[in-house]
CSV table of C-alpha atoms and ligand atoms in Angstrom, one decimal:
chain,number,residue,atom,x,y,z
L,1,MET,CA,-9.1,-26.2,-19.0
L,2,GLN,CA,-5.6,-27.1,-20.3
L,3,GLU,CA,-3.6,-29.5,-18.1
L,4,ILE,CA,-0.5,-27.8,-16.7
L,5,LYS,CA,2.5,-30.1,-17.3
L,6,ARG,CA,5.3,-27.6,-16.8
L,7,ILE,CA,5.5,-24.3,-15.1
L,8,GLY,CA,8.2,-21.6,-15.3
L,9,VAL,CA,9.1,-19.7,-12.2
L,10,PHE,CA,11.1,-16.4,-12.0
L,11,THR,CA,12.0,-13.6,-9.7
L,12,SER,CA,11.9,-10.0,-10.9
L,13,GLY,CA,12.4,-6.4,-9.7
L,14,GLY,CA,14.1,-5.8,-6.4
L,15,ASP,CA,15.2,-8.9,-4.5
L,16,ALA,CA,13.6,-9.6,-1.2
L,17,PRO,CA,14.6,-12.0,1.6
L,18,GLY,CA,12.4,-15.0,1.4
L,19,MET,CA,12.3,-15.2,-2.4
L,20,ASN,CA,14.5,-18.4,-2.3
L,21,ALA,CA,12.1,-19.9,0.3
L,22,ALA,CA,9.2,-19.2,-2.1
L,23,LEU,CA,11.1,-20.7,-5.0
L,24,ARG,CA,11.8,-23.8,-3.0
L,25,ALA,CA,8.1,-24.2,-2.1
L,26,VAL,CA,7.0,-23.7,-5.7
L,27,VAL,CA,9.4,-26.3,-7.0
L,28,ARG,CA,8.6,-28.9,-4.3
L,29,SER,CA,4.9,-28.4,-4.4
L,30,ALA,CA,4.9,-28.7,-8.2
L,31,CYS,CA,6.9,-31.9,-7.9
L,32,HIS,CA,4.3,-33.2,-5.3
L,33,ARG,CA,1.7,-32.6,-8.1
L,34,GLU,CA,3.9,-34.2,-10.8
L,35,ILE,CA,4.3,-30.9,-12.6
L,36,LYS,CA,7.8,-30.1,-14.0
L,37,VAL,CA,9.5,-26.8,-13.3
L,38,SER,CA,11.7,-24.6,-15.4
L,39,GLY,CA,13.7,-21.8,-13.6
L,40,ILE,CA,13.9,-18.6,-15.6
L,41,TYR,CA,17.0,-16.6,-14.8
L,42,ARG,CA,17.3,-12.8,-14.4
L,43,GLY,CA,13.5,-12.1,-14.5
L,44,TYR,CA,12.1,-10.9,-17.8
L,45,GLU,CA,15.5,-10.3,-19.2
L,46,GLY,CA,16.4,-14.0,-19.0
L,47,MET,CA,12.9,-14.9,-20.3
L,48,ILE,CA,13.6,-12.9,-23.5
L,49,ASP,CA,17.1,-14.3,-23.8
L,50,GLY,CA,16.0,-17.9,-23.1
L,51,GLU,CA,18.0,-18.3,-19.9
L,52,ILE,CA,15.8,-21.2,-18.8
L,53,ASN,CA,16.8,-24.5,-17.0
L,54,ASP,CA,15.0,-27.4,-15.4
L,55,LEU,CA,14.7,-27.2,-11.6
L,56,SER,CA,14.4,-30.3,-9.5
L,57,PRO,CA,13.6,-30.4,-5.7
L,58,ARG,CA,17.3,-31.0,-5.2
L,59,ASP,CA,18.2,-27.8,-7.0
L,60,VAL,CA,16.4,-25.8,-4.4
L,61,GLY,CA,17.9,-27.6,-1.4
L,62,ASN,CA,20.0,-25.5,1.0
L,63,ILE,CA,18.4,-22.2,0.0
L,64,ILE,CA,15.6,-21.6,2.5
L,65,HIS,CA,17.9,-19.6,4.7
L,66,ARG,CA,19.5,-17.5,2.0
L,67,GLY,CA,18.7,-13.9,1.1
L,68,GLY,CA,18.7,-12.6,-2.5
L,69,THR,CA,17.5,-15.0,-5.2
L,70,ILE,CA,19.4,-17.9,-6.8
L,71,LEU,CA,17.4,-17.2,-10.0
L,72,LYS,CA,18.9,-13.7,-10.0
L,73,THR,CA,16.7,-10.7,-10.9
L,74,ALA,CA,16.6,-7.7,-13.2
L,75,ARG,CA,14.6,-4.7,-14.2
L,76,SER,CA,13.9,-5.1,-17.9
L,77,ALA,CA,13.3,-2.2,-20.3
L,78,ARG,CA,13.0,-4.6,-23.3
L,79,PHE,CA,10.0,-6.4,-21.7
L,80,MET,CA,8.2,-3.0,-21.6
L,81,THR,CA,7.8,-3.4,-25.4
L,82,VAL,CA,5.3,-5.5,-27.4
L,83,GLU,CA,8.2,-7.1,-29.3
L,84,GLY,CA,10.1,-7.9,-26.1
L,85,ARG,CA,7.1,-9.7,-24.7
L,86,LYS,CA,6.5,-11.6,-27.9
L,87,CYS,CA,10.2,-12.8,-27.7
L,88,ALA,CA,9.6,-13.8,-24.1
L,89,PHE,CA,6.5,-15.7,-25.0
L,90,ASP,CA,8.3,-17.5,-27.9
L,91,GLN,CA,10.9,-18.7,-25.4
L,92,LEU,CA,8.3,-20.0,-23.1
L,93,ALA,CA,6.6,-21.9,-25.9
L,94,LYS,CA,9.9,-23.3,-27.1
L,95,ASN,CA,10.5,-24.6,-23.5
L,96,ARG,CA,7.0,-26.0,-23.4
L,97,ILE,CA,6.1,-23.9,-20.4
L,98,ASP,CA,2.3,-23.9,-19.9
L,99,ALA,CA,2.0,-21.5,-16.9
L,100,LEU,CA,4.1,-19.1,-14.8
L,101,VAL,CA,4.8,-18.2,-11.2
L,102,ALA,CA,6.1,-14.7,-11.0
L,103,ILE,CA,7.8,-13.7,-7.7
L,104,GLY,CA,8.2,-9.9,-7.3
L,105,GLY,CA,6.4,-6.6,-6.8
L,106,ASP,CA,4.2,-4.2,-8.8
L,107,GLY,CA,6.4,-4.0,-11.8
L,108,THR,CA,6.7,-7.7,-12.0
L,109,PHE,CA,2.9,-8.1,-11.9
L,110,ALA,CA,2.3,-5.4,-14.4
L,111,GLY,CA,4.5,-7.3,-16.8
L,112,ALA,CA,2.9,-10.7,-15.9
L,113,ARG,CA,-0.5,-9.2,-16.6
L,114,LEU,CA,0.5,-8.0,-20.1
L,115,LEU,CA,2.0,-11.4,-20.9
L,116,TYR,CA,-1.3,-13.1,-19.9
L,117,LEU,CA,-3.5,-10.6,-21.8
L,118,GLU,CA,-1.4,-10.6,-25.0
L,119,HIS,CA,-0.5,-14.3,-25.1
L,120,GLY,CA,-3.0,-16.1,-22.8
L,121,ILE,CA,-0.4,-17.8,-20.7
L,122,PRO,CA,-1.7,-18.4,-17.1
L,123,VAL,CA,0.3,-16.4,-14.5
L,124,VAL,CA,0.0,-16.4,-10.8
L,125,GLY,CA,2.1,-14.0,-8.7
L,126,LEU,CA,3.7,-14.2,-5.3
L,127,PRO,CA,4.3,-10.9,-3.4
L,128,GLY,CA,8.0,-10.5,-3.1
L,129,THR,CA,9.0,-7.0,-2.0
L,130,ILE,CA,10.3,-5.4,1.1
L,131,ASP,CA,8.0,-2.4,0.5
L,132,ASN,CA,4.7,-4.2,1.5
L,133,ASP,CA,2.9,-2.0,-1.0
L,134,LEU,CA,0.8,-4.6,-2.7
L,135,PHE,CA,-2.9,-4.7,-2.2
L,136,GLY,CA,-4.3,-8.1,-1.2
L,137,THR,CA,-1.8,-9.4,1.3
L,138,ASP,CA,-1.2,-8.2,4.9
L,139,ASN,CA,2.5,-8.8,4.5
L,140,SER,CA,4.7,-9.3,1.4
L,141,ILE,CA,7.6,-11.7,1.4
L,142,GLY,CA,10.7,-9.8,2.7
L,143,PHE,CA,8.9,-7.1,4.6
L,144,ASP,CA,9.3,-8.7,8.0
L,145,THR,CA,13.1,-9.3,7.5
L,146,ALA,CA,13.5,-5.8,6.2
L,147,ILE,CA,11.9,-4.2,9.3
L,148,ASN,CA,13.9,-6.5,11.6
L,149,THR,CA,17.1,-5.3,9.9
L,150,ALA,CA,16.0,-1.7,10.1
L,151,ILE,CA,15.2,-2.1,13.8
L,152,GLY,CA,18.6,-3.6,14.5
L,153,ALA,CA,20.2,-0.6,12.8
L,154,VAL,CA,18.1,1.9,14.8
L,155,ASP,CA,18.9,0.1,18.1
L,156,LYS,CA,22.6,0.7,17.4
L,157,ILE,CA,22.1,4.3,16.3
L,158,ARG,CA,20.2,4.8,19.6
L,159,ASP,CA,23.4,4.2,21.6
L,160,THR,CA,25.3,6.9,19.8
L,161,ALA,CA,22.3,9.3,19.8
L,162,ASP,CA,22.1,8.8,23.6
L,163,ALA,CA,25.8,9.1,24.2
L,164,HIS,CA,26.1,12.4,22.2
L,165,ASN,CA,22.6,14.1,22.7
L,166,ARG,CA,22.0,13.9,19.0
L,167,LEU,CA,19.0,13.9,16.8
L,168,PHE,CA,19.3,11.2,14.2
L,169,LEU,CA,17.2,11.2,11.0
L,170,ILE,CA,17.2,7.6,9.8
L,171,GLU,CA,16.0,7.0,6.3
L,172,VAL,CA,14.5,3.6,5.4
L,173,MET,CA,13.3,2.2,2.1
L,174,GLY,CA,9.8,1.6,0.9
L,175,ARG,CA,9.7,3.6,-2.4
L,176,HIS,CA,6.3,5.3,-2.2
L,177,SER,CA,5.1,3.4,0.8
L,178,GLY,CA,5.6,4.1,4.5
L,179,PHE,CA,5.2,0.6,5.9
L,180,ILE,CA,8.8,0.0,6.7
L,181,ALA,CA,9.1,3.4,8.4
L,182,LEU,CA,5.9,3.0,10.4
L,183,TYR,CA,6.7,-0.5,11.7
L,184,THR,CA,10.3,0.4,12.4
L,185,ALA,CA,9.2,3.6,14.2
L,186,ILE,CA,6.9,1.6,16.5
L,187,ALA,CA,9.3,-1.3,17.2
L,188,SER,CA,12.4,0.9,17.7
L,189,GLY,CA,10.6,3.4,20.0
L,190,ALA,CA,11.4,6.3,17.7
L,191,SER,CA,10.4,9.9,18.7
L,192,ALA,CA,8.8,10.7,15.4
L,193,MET,CA,8.4,9.5,11.8
L,194,VAL,CA,7.7,11.0,8.5
L,195,ILE,CA,5.8,8.8,6.0
L,196,PRO,CA,3.9,9.4,2.8
L,197,GLU,CA,0.6,8.2,4.3
L,198,ARG,CA,0.4,11.1,6.8
L,199,GLU,CA,0.4,14.7,5.8
L,200,VAL,CA,3.0,16.7,7.7
L,201,ASP,CA,4.9,19.9,7.2
L,202,LEU,CA,8.2,21.1,8.5
L,203,ASP,CA,6.6,23.3,11.2
L,204,TRP,CA,4.7,20.4,12.6
L,205,LEU,CA,7.8,18.3,12.8
L,206,ILE,CA,9.7,21.0,14.5
L,207,SER,CA,7.0,21.7,17.0
L,208,ASP,CA,6.8,18.0,17.7
L,209,LEU,CA,10.6,17.8,18.3
L,210,GLN,CA,10.5,21.0,20.3
L,211,GLY,CA,7.8,19.4,22.5
L,212,ALA,CA,10.2,16.4,23.1
L,213,ILE,CA,13.0,18.8,24.0
L,214,ASN,CA,10.7,20.6,26.5
L,215,ARG,CA,9.9,17.2,28.0
L,216,LYS,CA,13.6,16.8,28.6
L,217,LYS,CA,14.3,14.2,25.9
L,218,LEU,CA,18.0,14.1,25.7
L,219,PHE,CA,18.2,12.6,22.2
L,220,GLY,CA,15.9,11.9,19.2
L,221,LEU,CA,15.3,9.3,16.6
L,222,VAL,CA,13.2,10.2,13.6
L,223,ILE,CA,12.4,7.5,11.0
L,224,VAL,CA,12.1,9.0,7.6
L,225,ALA,CA,10.5,7.0,4.7
L,226,GLU,CA,12.4,7.5,1.5
L,227,GLY,CA,9.1,8.5,-0.2
L,228,ASN,CA,8.2,11.0,2.5
L,229,PRO,CA,6.5,14.3,1.6
L,230,LEU,CA,9.2,16.6,3.0
L,231,GLY,CA,11.9,15.7,0.5
L,232,SER,CA,15.4,14.4,0.9
L,233,VAL,CA,16.6,13.4,4.3
L,234,GLU,CA,19.8,15.5,4.0
L,235,GLU,CA,17.8,18.6,3.1
L,236,LEU,CA,15.4,17.9,6.0
L,237,ALA,CA,18.3,17.6,8.4
L,238,ARG,CA,19.7,20.9,7.2
L,239,LYS,CA,16.4,22.7,7.7
L,240,LEU,CA,15.9,21.1,11.2
L,241,GLN,CA,19.4,22.1,12.3
L,242,GLU,CA,18.7,25.7,11.3
L,243,ARG,CA,15.9,25.8,13.8
L,244,ILE,CA,16.8,23.3,16.5
L,245,HIS,CA,19.9,24.0,18.5
L,246,GLU,CA,19.5,21.7,21.5
L,247,TYR,CA,20.6,18.7,19.4
L,248,GLU,CA,23.3,18.1,16.8
L,249,VAL,CA,21.4,16.7,13.8
L,250,LYS,CA,22.8,13.6,12.0
L,251,VAL,CA,21.6,11.5,9.1
L,252,THR,CA,21.8,7.7,8.5
L,253,VAL,CA,20.5,6.1,5.3
L,254,ILE,CA,20.1,2.4,6.0
L,255,GLY,CA,19.8,1.6,2.3
L,256,HIS,CA,20.2,-1.8,0.6
L,257,ILE,CA,21.2,-3.4,3.9
L,258,GLN,CA,17.4,-3.7,4.3
L,259,ARG,CA,17.1,-5.9,1.2
L,260,GLY,CA,19.7,-8.5,2.2
L,261,GLY,CA,20.3,-11.1,4.8
L,262,SER,CA,18.8,-14.4,5.9
L,263,PRO,CA,15.0,-14.3,5.9
L,264,SER,CA,13.2,-14.2,9.2
L,265,ALA,CA,11.0,-17.1,10.4
L,266,ALA,CA,7.9,-15.2,9.5
L,267,ASP,CA,9.2,-14.6,5.9
L,268,ARG,CA,10.2,-18.2,5.5
L,269,ILE,CA,6.8,-19.5,6.6
L,270,LEU,CA,4.9,-16.9,4.5
L,271,ALA,CA,7.0,-17.7,1.4
L,272,SER,CA,6.5,-21.5,2.0
L,273,ARG,CA,2.7,-21.1,2.3
L,274,LEU,CA,2.3,-18.8,-0.6
L,275,GLY,CA,4.7,-20.8,-2.9
L,276,HIS,CA,2.7,-23.9,-2.2
L,277,GLU,CA,-0.6,-22.1,-2.9
L,278,ALA,CA,0.6,-20.7,-6.2
L,279,ILE,CA,0.8,-24.3,-7.5
L,280,GLU,CA,-2.7,-25.1,-6.1
L,281,ALA,CA,-4.1,-21.9,-7.6
L,282,LEU,CA,-2.7,-22.7,-11.1
L,283,ARG,CA,-4.0,-26.3,-10.9
L,284,GLY,CA,-7.4,-24.9,-9.9
L,285,GLY,CA,-7.6,-22.7,-13.0
L,286,SER,CA,-6.5,-19.3,-11.4
L,287,ARG,CA,-4.6,-16.9,-13.6
L,288,ASP,CA,-3.8,-13.2,-13.7
L,289,CYS,CA,-3.8,-12.9,-9.9
L,290,MET,CA,-1.6,-12.7,-6.8
L,291,VAL,CA,-1.7,-15.2,-4.0
L,292,GLY,CA,-1.6,-13.4,-0.6
L,293,LEU,CA,-2.4,-13.9,3.0
L,294,LEU,CA,-5.1,-11.7,4.6
L,295,ASN,CA,-6.1,-12.4,8.3
L,296,ASP,CA,-4.2,-15.7,8.0
L,297,THR,CA,-6.4,-16.8,5.1
L,298,ILE,CA,-5.1,-17.5,1.6
L,299,THR,CA,-6.5,-14.9,-0.8
L,300,LEU,CA,-6.4,-14.5,-4.6
L,301,THR,CA,-6.4,-10.9,-5.8
L,302,PRO,CA,-6.5,-10.0,-9.5
L,303,PHE,CA,-3.3,-8.4,-10.6
L,304,ASP,CA,-5.0,-5.2,-11.7
L,305,GLN,CA,-6.2,-4.7,-8.1
L,306,ALA,CA,-3.0,-5.9,-6.4
L,307,ILE,CA,-1.0,-3.2,-8.2
L,308,GLY,CA,-3.9,-0.7,-8.9
L,309,LYS,CA,-5.1,-0.3,-5.3
L,310,ARG,CA,-2.9,1.0,-2.6
L,311,ASN,CA,-2.0,-1.1,0.5
L,312,LEU,CA,-2.4,1.5,3.2
L,313,PRO,CA,-1.1,1.1,6.8
L,314,ASP,CA,-3.7,1.0,9.6
L,315,PRO,CA,-4.4,4.6,10.7
L,316,GLU,CA,-4.5,3.3,14.3
L,317,LEU,CA,-0.9,2.2,14.0
L,318,ILE,CA,0.1,5.7,12.7
L,319,GLU,CA,-1.7,7.1,15.8
L,320,LEU,CA,0.0,4.7,18.1
L,321,ALA,CA,3.5,5.6,16.8
L,322,THR,CA,2.7,9.2,17.5
L,323,ILE,CA,1.3,8.6,21.0
L,324,LEU,CA,4.2,6.4,22.0
L,325,GLY,CA,6.9,8.7,20.6
L,326,LEU,CA,6.0,11.2,23.4
T,401,F6P,O1,11.2,-2.1,-4.2
T,401,F6P,C1,12.2,-2.4,-3.3
T,401,F6P,C2,13.2,-1.2,-3.2
T,401,F6P,O2,14.2,-1.6,-2.3
T,401,F6P,C3,12.6,0.1,-2.7
T,401,F6P,O3,12.3,0.2,-1.4
T,401,F6P,C4,13.6,1.1,-3.2
T,401,F6P,O4,13.0,2.4,-3.5
T,401,F6P,C5,14.1,0.5,-4.5
T,401,F6P,O5,13.8,-0.9,-4.4
T,401,F6P,C6,15.6,0.6,-4.8
T,401,F6P,O6,15.8,0.1,-6.0
T,401,F6P,P1,17.3,-0.3,-6.6
T,401,F6P,O7,17.8,-1.5,-5.8
T,401,F6P,O8,17.1,-0.6,-8.0
T,401,F6P,O9,18.1,0.9,-6.3
């Protein structure tokens, strides 16, 4: 096994709170093992363009509490081509980078996998996405902060919903995954939720809300996952208003607020643990895999499984959200 003298680290895809904490852990754990670190800027875009600089433990000081990513991030179309990946690999070779730590989500890992398969460079991934859709980790870095942000927003909307007797549809992020919606629904005490992981139709939702009206609920909060099966939240609001007259229906899309802000304690600790383990995994000969935490135990999951299998919410939690929304 080739000794690793220098690793490259990058963030890619959507930013997530805790990416900086992960970067800090990677750089400092590498230093602890006398491995040099190069920071690659703007994800695969910067890799192709050679935007690469040395990173020392001091360069990652004062960032553990910051959202976003000091390495910047990008979604790269060029890296989707064989030629783009060859350019990227040539830049890594020119900078004497022996291995990579990729911080991001499924698109990041799909790219990392191709780089490994085509050019043999060892890559280990850290799950950095608010969506929590990666198989092989209970939580991804950024998820906890995102749900806390969403819950804070719903708490505020609750005041207005209560004051005006309104039904609010609150759209949260998650792409094709309903994790953010489910956890936000439970923690904010929502009346109902619409998520991709549970089959529902409009009639079911209306009869559920009608039941709430019959039980004298004076206002309603429905958490809608952006990837929900009933379509756009605006369209859904229009259809609900046509058939529900007891409430005025309003829409709030929380949007990118969920991606920003200072990471929660849970995200900082998760990022620090996983960042450290990424270095240990590379030293131990791991490659083509994601480092995650399952049942508080560090786990390595091959990239093809991390992105090929679906991380599904616990059905008991879906049931719980429904029961408590009564
Ligand atoms: O993957 C993170 C995420 O925030 C998703 O929840 C959302 O669908 C998407 O990224 C938004 O992407 P962009 O910031 O490119 O609009």
